[in-house]
Backbone as JSON Lines, residues from 0, in Angstrom:
{"i":0,"aa":"M","n":[42.37,-0.95,11.15],"ca":[41.28,-0.39,11.82],"c":[40.13,-0.09,10.95]}
{"i":1,"aa":"I","n":[40.5,0.5,9.74],"ca":[39.48,1.05,8.88],"c":[38.67,-0.05,8.23]}
{"i":2,"aa":"K","n":[39.42,-1.24,7.91],"ca":[38.85,-2.52,7.44],"c":[37.72,-2.99,8.56]}
{"i":3,"aa":"R","n":[38.1,-2.99,9.67],"ca":[37.39,-3.57,10.81],"c":[35.99,-2.74,10.94]}
{"i":4,"aa":"H","n":[36.01,-1.49,10.86],"ca":[34.85,-0.6,11.1],"c":[34.43,0.2,9.94]}
{"i":5,"aa":"F","n":[34.61,-0.3,8.75],"ca":[34.24,0.29,7.33],"c":[32.86,0.56,7.44]}
{"i":6,"aa":"F","n":[31.88,-0.32,7.72],"ca":[30.58,-0.06,7.78],"c":[30.02,0.96,8.76]}
{"i":7,"aa":"L","n":[30.62,0.91,9.85],"ca":[30.33,2.08,10.82],"c":[30.69,3.37,10.36]}
{"i":8,"aa":"I","n":[31.85,3.42,9.74],"ca":[32.26,4.78,9.26],"c":[31.59,5.17,8.0]}
{"i":9,"aa":"A","n":[31.1,4.33,7.2],"ca":[30.27,4.61,6.0],"c":[28.84,4.97,6.54]}
{"i":10,"aa":"A","n":[28.31,4.45,7.57],"ca":[26.92,4.83,8.09],"c":[27.06,6.28,8.73]}
{"i":11,"aa":"A","n":[28.21,6.62,9.35],"ca":[28.35,7.88,9.99],"c":[28.42,8.96,8.84]}
{"i":12,"aa":"V","n":[29.23,8.53,7.78],"ca":[29.37,9.6,6.69],"c":[28.03,9.81,6.08]}
{"i":13,"aa":"L","n":[27.32,8.72,5.81],"ca":[26.01,8.82,5.19],"c":[25.04,9.67,6.09]}
{"i":14,"aa":"L","n":[24.92,9.58,7.33],"ca":[24.24,10.15,8.17],"c":[24.54,11.59,8.18]}
{"i":15,"aa":"G","n":[25.76,11.91,8.13],"ca":[26.38,13.35,8.03],"c":[25.78,14.04,6.87]}
{"i":16,"aa":"L","n":[25.87,13.35,5.72],"ca":[25.37,13.83,4.39],"c":[23.91,14.13,4.44]}
{"i":17,"aa":"M","n":[23.15,13.23,5.13],"ca":[21.77,13.51,5.21],"c":[21.43,14.7,6.04]}
{"i":18,"aa":"V","n":[22.16,14.89,7.16],"ca":[21.88,15.96,7.94],"c":[22.35,17.39,7.1]}
{"i":19,"aa":"V","n":[23.39,17.33,6.38],"ca":[23.72,18.48,5.59],"c":[22.65,18.75,4.69]}
{"i":20,"aa":"A","n":[22.19,17.86,3.91],"ca":[21.12,17.91,2.91],"c":[19.83,18.49,3.61]}
{"i":21,"aa":"A","n":[19.51,18.09,4.61],"ca":[18.28,18.66,5.38],"c":[18.61,20.1,5.78]}
{"i":22,"aa":"V","n":[19.63,20.44,6.19],"ca":[19.92,21.81,6.7],"c":[19.93,22.7,5.33]}
{"i":23,"aa":"I","n":[20.43,22.22,4.36],"ca":[20.52,23.08,3.03],"c":[19.15,23.15,2.56]}
{"i":24,"aa":"R","n":[18.18,22.23,2.58],"ca":[16.86,22.23,2.12],"c":[16.13,23.35,2.93]}
{"i":25,"aa":"V","n":[16.27,23.17,4.29],"ca":[15.64,24.16,5.15],"c":[16.08,25.61,4.86]}
{"i":26,"aa":"A","n":[17.39,25.84,4.84],"ca":[17.85,27.11,4.63],"c":[17.4,27.69,3.28]}
{"i":27,"aa":"F","n":[17.43,26.93,2.35],"ca":[17.07,27.51,0.94],"c":[15.66,27.3,0.42]}
{"i":28,"aa":"A","n":[14.81,26.79,1.41],"ca":[13.48,26.63,0.96],"c":[12.65,27.92,0.87]}
{"i":29,"aa":"Q","n":[11.78,28.02,-0.13],"ca":[11.0,29.28,-0.16],"c":[9.89,29.27,0.77]}
{"i":30,"aa":"D","n":[9.26,30.43,1.02],"ca":[8.05,30.35,1.98],"c":[6.82,29.76,1.15]}
{"i":31,"aa":"E","n":[6.6,28.46,1.54],"ca":[5.6,27.6,1.03],"c":[4.22,27.97,1.51]}
{"i":32,"aa":"G","n":[4.01,28.48,2.74],"ca":[2.81,28.81,3.32],"c":[2.04,30.06,2.86]}
{"i":33,"aa":"S","n":[2.73,30.98,2.13],"ca":[2.17,32.24,1.88],"c":[1.21,32.25,0.68]}
{"i":34,"aa":"N","n":[1.51,31.32,-0.3],"ca":[0.81,31.31,-1.61],"c":[0.26,29.93,-1.83]}
{"i":35,"aa":"G","n":[-0.74,29.44,-1.0],"ca":[-1.29,28.33,-1.03],"c":[-2.06,27.83,-2.21]}
{"i":36,"aa":"G","n":[-2.69,28.85,-2.84],"ca":[-3.57,28.73,-4.07],"c":[-4.87,28.0,-3.83]}
{"i":37,"aa":"G","n":[-5.3,28.05,-2.59],"ca":[-6.61,27.43,-2.33],"c":[-6.48,26.03,-1.87]}
{"i":38,"aa":"R","n":[-7.66,25.41,-2.14],"ca":[-7.83,24.03,-1.46],"c":[-6.93,22.97,-2.21]}
{"i":39,"aa":"G","n":[-6.62,23.11,-3.55],"ca":[-5.92,22.18,-4.26],"c":[-4.43,22.39,-4.05]}
{"i":40,"aa":"G","n":[-3.95,23.36,-3.34],"ca":[-2.52,23.6,-3.14],"c":[-1.92,24.53,-4.18]}
{"i":41,"aa":"P","n":[-0.71,24.85,-4.18],"ca":[-0.1,25.66,-5.15],"c":[-0.14,25.08,-6.64]}
{"i":42,"aa":"G","n":[-0.32,25.99,-7.62],"ca":[-0.35,25.48,-8.93],"c":[-1.81,25.55,-9.53]}
{"i":43,"aa":"G","n":[-2.81,25.47,-8.78],"ca":[-4.11,25.64,-9.28],"c":[-4.54,24.38,-10.08]}
{"i":44,"aa":"R","n":[-3.84,23.26,-10.0],"ca":[-4.36,22.05,-10.71],"c":[-5.55,21.49,-9.93]}
{"i":45,"aa":"S","n":[-6.46,20.87,-10.71],"ca":[-7.69,20.2,-10.02],"c":[-7.58,18.68,-10.5]}
{"i":46,"aa":"Q","n":[-8.22,17.85,-9.76],"ca":[-8.25,16.46,-9.93],"c":[-9.8,16.13,-10.5]}
{"i":47,"aa":"Q","n":[-9.73,15.36,-11.65],"ca":[-11.24,15.01,-12.13],"c":[-11.71,13.87,-11.29]}
{"i":48,"aa":"V","n":[-12.89,14.08,-10.92],"ca":[-13.62,13.06,-10.0],"c":[-14.81,12.61,-10.65]}
{"i":49,"aa":"S","n":[-15.11,11.35,-10.77],"ca":[-16.44,10.8,-11.24],"c":[-17.23,10.21,-10.01]}
{"i":50,"aa":"E","n":[-18.47,10.24,-10.13],"ca":[-19.29,9.69,-9.1],"c":[-20.2,8.57,-9.72]}
{"i":51,"aa":"A","n":[-20.55,7.7,-8.77],"ca":[-21.28,6.66,-8.96],"c":[-22.33,6.37,-7.9]}
{"i":52,"aa":"L","n":[-23.41,5.96,-8.21],"ca":[-24.58,5.73,-7.26],"c":[-24.3,4.26,-6.69]}
{"i":53,"aa":"V","n":[-24.62,4.26,-5.44],"ca":[-24.51,2.9,-4.66],"c":[-25.81,2.44,-4.38]}
{"i":54,"aa":"A","n":[-26.12,1.14,-4.68],"ca":[-27.42,0.51,-4.34],"c":[-27.21,-0.79,-4.01]}
{"i":55,"aa":"T","n":[-28.18,-1.32,-3.19],"ca":[-28.0,-2.76,-2.72],"c":[-28.74,-3.57,-3.69]}
{"i":56,"aa":"R","n":[-28.16,-4.92,-3.77],"ca":[-28.79,-5.81,-4.8],"c":[-28.54,-7.22,-4.34]}
{"i":57,"aa":"D","n":[-29.24,-8.18,-4.71],"ca":[-29.23,-9.52,-4.28],"c":[-27.99,-10.12,-4.94]}
{"i":58,"aa":"F","n":[-27.17,-10.95,-4.12],"ca":[-26.08,-11.6,-4.63],"c":[-26.06,-13.17,-4.21]}
{"i":59,"aa":"S","n":[-25.9,-13.93,-5.05],"ca":[-25.86,-15.34,-4.74],"c":[-24.4,-15.86,-5.09]}
{"i":60,"aa":"D","n":[-23.96,-16.65,-4.0],"ca":[-22.53,-17.12,-4.19],"c":[-22.63,-18.66,-4.17]}
{"i":61,"aa":"Q","n":[-23.64,-19.08,-4.58],"ca":[-23.76,-20.68,-4.61],"c":[-23.74,-21.1,-6.06]}
{"i":62,"aa":"I","n":[-23.07,-22.22,-6.37],"ca":[-22.91,-22.57,-7.72],"c":[-23.33,-24.06,-7.68]}
{"i":63,"aa":"E","n":[-24.21,-24.45,-8.59],"ca":[-24.64,-25.77,-8.89],"c":[-24.38,-26.08,-10.29]}
{"i":64,"aa":"V","n":[-23.37,-27.02,-10.51],"ca":[-23.02,-27.29,-11.8],"c":[-22.63,-28.77,-11.92]}
{"i":65,"aa":"L","n":[-22.75,-29.33,-13.2],"ca":[-22.22,-30.61,-13.41],"c":[-20.98,-30.5,-14.31]}
{"i":66,"aa":"G","n":[-19.87,-31.04,-13.93],"ca":[-18.69,-31.02,-14.69],"c":[-17.51,-30.61,-13.8]}
{"i":67,"aa":"V","n":[-16.5,-29.98,-14.39],"ca":[-15.23,-29.6,-13.71],"c":[-15.29,-28.2,-13.83]}
{"i":68,"aa":"A","n":[-14.81,-27.53,-12.7],"ca":[-14.68,-26.04,-12.64],"c":[-13.23,-25.85,-12.06]}
{"i":69,"aa":"R","n":[-12.54,-24.9,-12.7],"ca":[-11.02,-24.69,-12.26],"c":[-11.05,-23.23,-11.89]}
{"i":70,"aa":"G","n":[-10.5,-23.02,-10.78],"ca":[-10.42,-21.62,-10.29],"c":[-9.01,-21.14,-10.51]}
{"i":71,"aa":"Q","n":[-8.86,-19.77,-10.5],"ca":[-7.54,-19.21,-10.79],"c":[-6.48,-19.57,-9.56]}
{"i":72,"aa":"R","n":[-7.12,-19.63,-8.35],"ca":[-6.33,-20.01,-7.34],"c":[-7.02,-21.05,-6.53]}
{"i":73,"aa":"S","n":[-6.31,-21.94,-5.78],"ca":[-6.73,-23.03,-5.14],"c":[-6.27,-23.17,-3.63]}
{"i":74,"aa":"V","n":[-6.97,-23.92,-2.87],"ca":[-6.52,-24.05,-1.38],"c":[-6.9,-25.43,-0.96]}
{"i":75,"aa":"N","n":[-6.15,-26.12,-0.27],"ca":[-6.27,-27.42,0.24],"c":[-6.89,-27.32,1.63]}
{"i":76,"aa":"I","n":[-7.93,-27.74,1.85],"ca":[-8.66,-27.8,3.24],"c":[-8.86,-29.18,3.69]}
{"i":77,"aa":"T","n":[-8.18,-29.45,4.92],"ca":[-8.54,-30.82,5.36],"c":[-8.84,-30.66,6.88]}
{"i":78,"aa":"S","n":[-9.28,-31.74,7.36],"ca":[-9.63,-31.84,8.79],"c":[-8.84,-32.96,9.43]}
{"i":79,"aa":"N","n":[-8.25,-32.57,10.67],"ca":[-7.31,-33.38,11.39],"c":[-8.13,-34.65,11.93]}
{"i":80,"aa":"T","n":[-9.29,-34.48,12.3],"ca":[-10.06,-35.42,13.15],"c":[-10.76,-36.45,12.29]}
{"i":81,"aa":"S","n":[-11.7,-36.12,11.54],"ca":[-12.45,-36.98,10.74],"c":[-12.35,-37.02,9.23]}
{"i":82,"aa":"E","n":[-11.52,-36.12,8.82],"ca":[-11.36,-35.82,7.22],"c":[-12.61,-35.69,6.7]}
{"i":83,"aa":"L","n":[-13.55,-35.02,7.27],"ca":[-14.87,-34.7,6.66],"c":[-15.18,-33.22,6.99]}
{"i":84,"aa":"I","n":[-15.32,-32.44,5.95],"ca":[-15.69,-31.05,6.08],"c":[-17.08,-30.77,5.64]}
{"i":85,"aa":"T","n":[-17.88,-30.31,6.47],"ca":[-19.37,-30.02,6.14],"c":[-19.56,-28.65,5.62]}
{"i":86,"aa":"R","n":[-18.86,-27.59,6.02],"ca":[-19.07,-26.31,5.67],"c":[-17.84,-25.55,5.39]}
{"i":87,"aa":"V","n":[-17.73,-24.61,4.35],"ca":[-16.69,-23.64,4.18],"c":[-17.41,-22.35,4.08]}
{"i":88,"aa":"L","n":[-16.97,-21.38,5.0],"ca":[-17.45,-20.18,4.9],"c":[-16.56,-19.02,4.36]}
{"i":89,"aa":"F","n":[-16.81,-18.43,3.39],"ca":[-16.05,-17.33,2.74],"c":[-16.34,-15.92,3.2]}
{"i":90,"aa":"T","n":[-15.35,-15.17,3.49],"ca":[-15.82,-13.79,3.96],"c":[-15.11,-12.85,3.0]}
């Protein structure tokens, strides 16, 4: 019987251990809400933040070249009806 239900027994034991660990954590947890330390939380550590200005600018995504260009990634696009693709829109 143990061989047949080994995984069920192992799952039940694991679930029991998780419940015991959660109860122990709640029982021995210190009061975390009393000493918040301000907006950054306890410990008084702060995070360095840099700022950047955002501005609009013209962007051209058309390429007119003579030769061979190889991209890092490629995709094969075909048409089922006429095998003629007139436009590809990238978003």
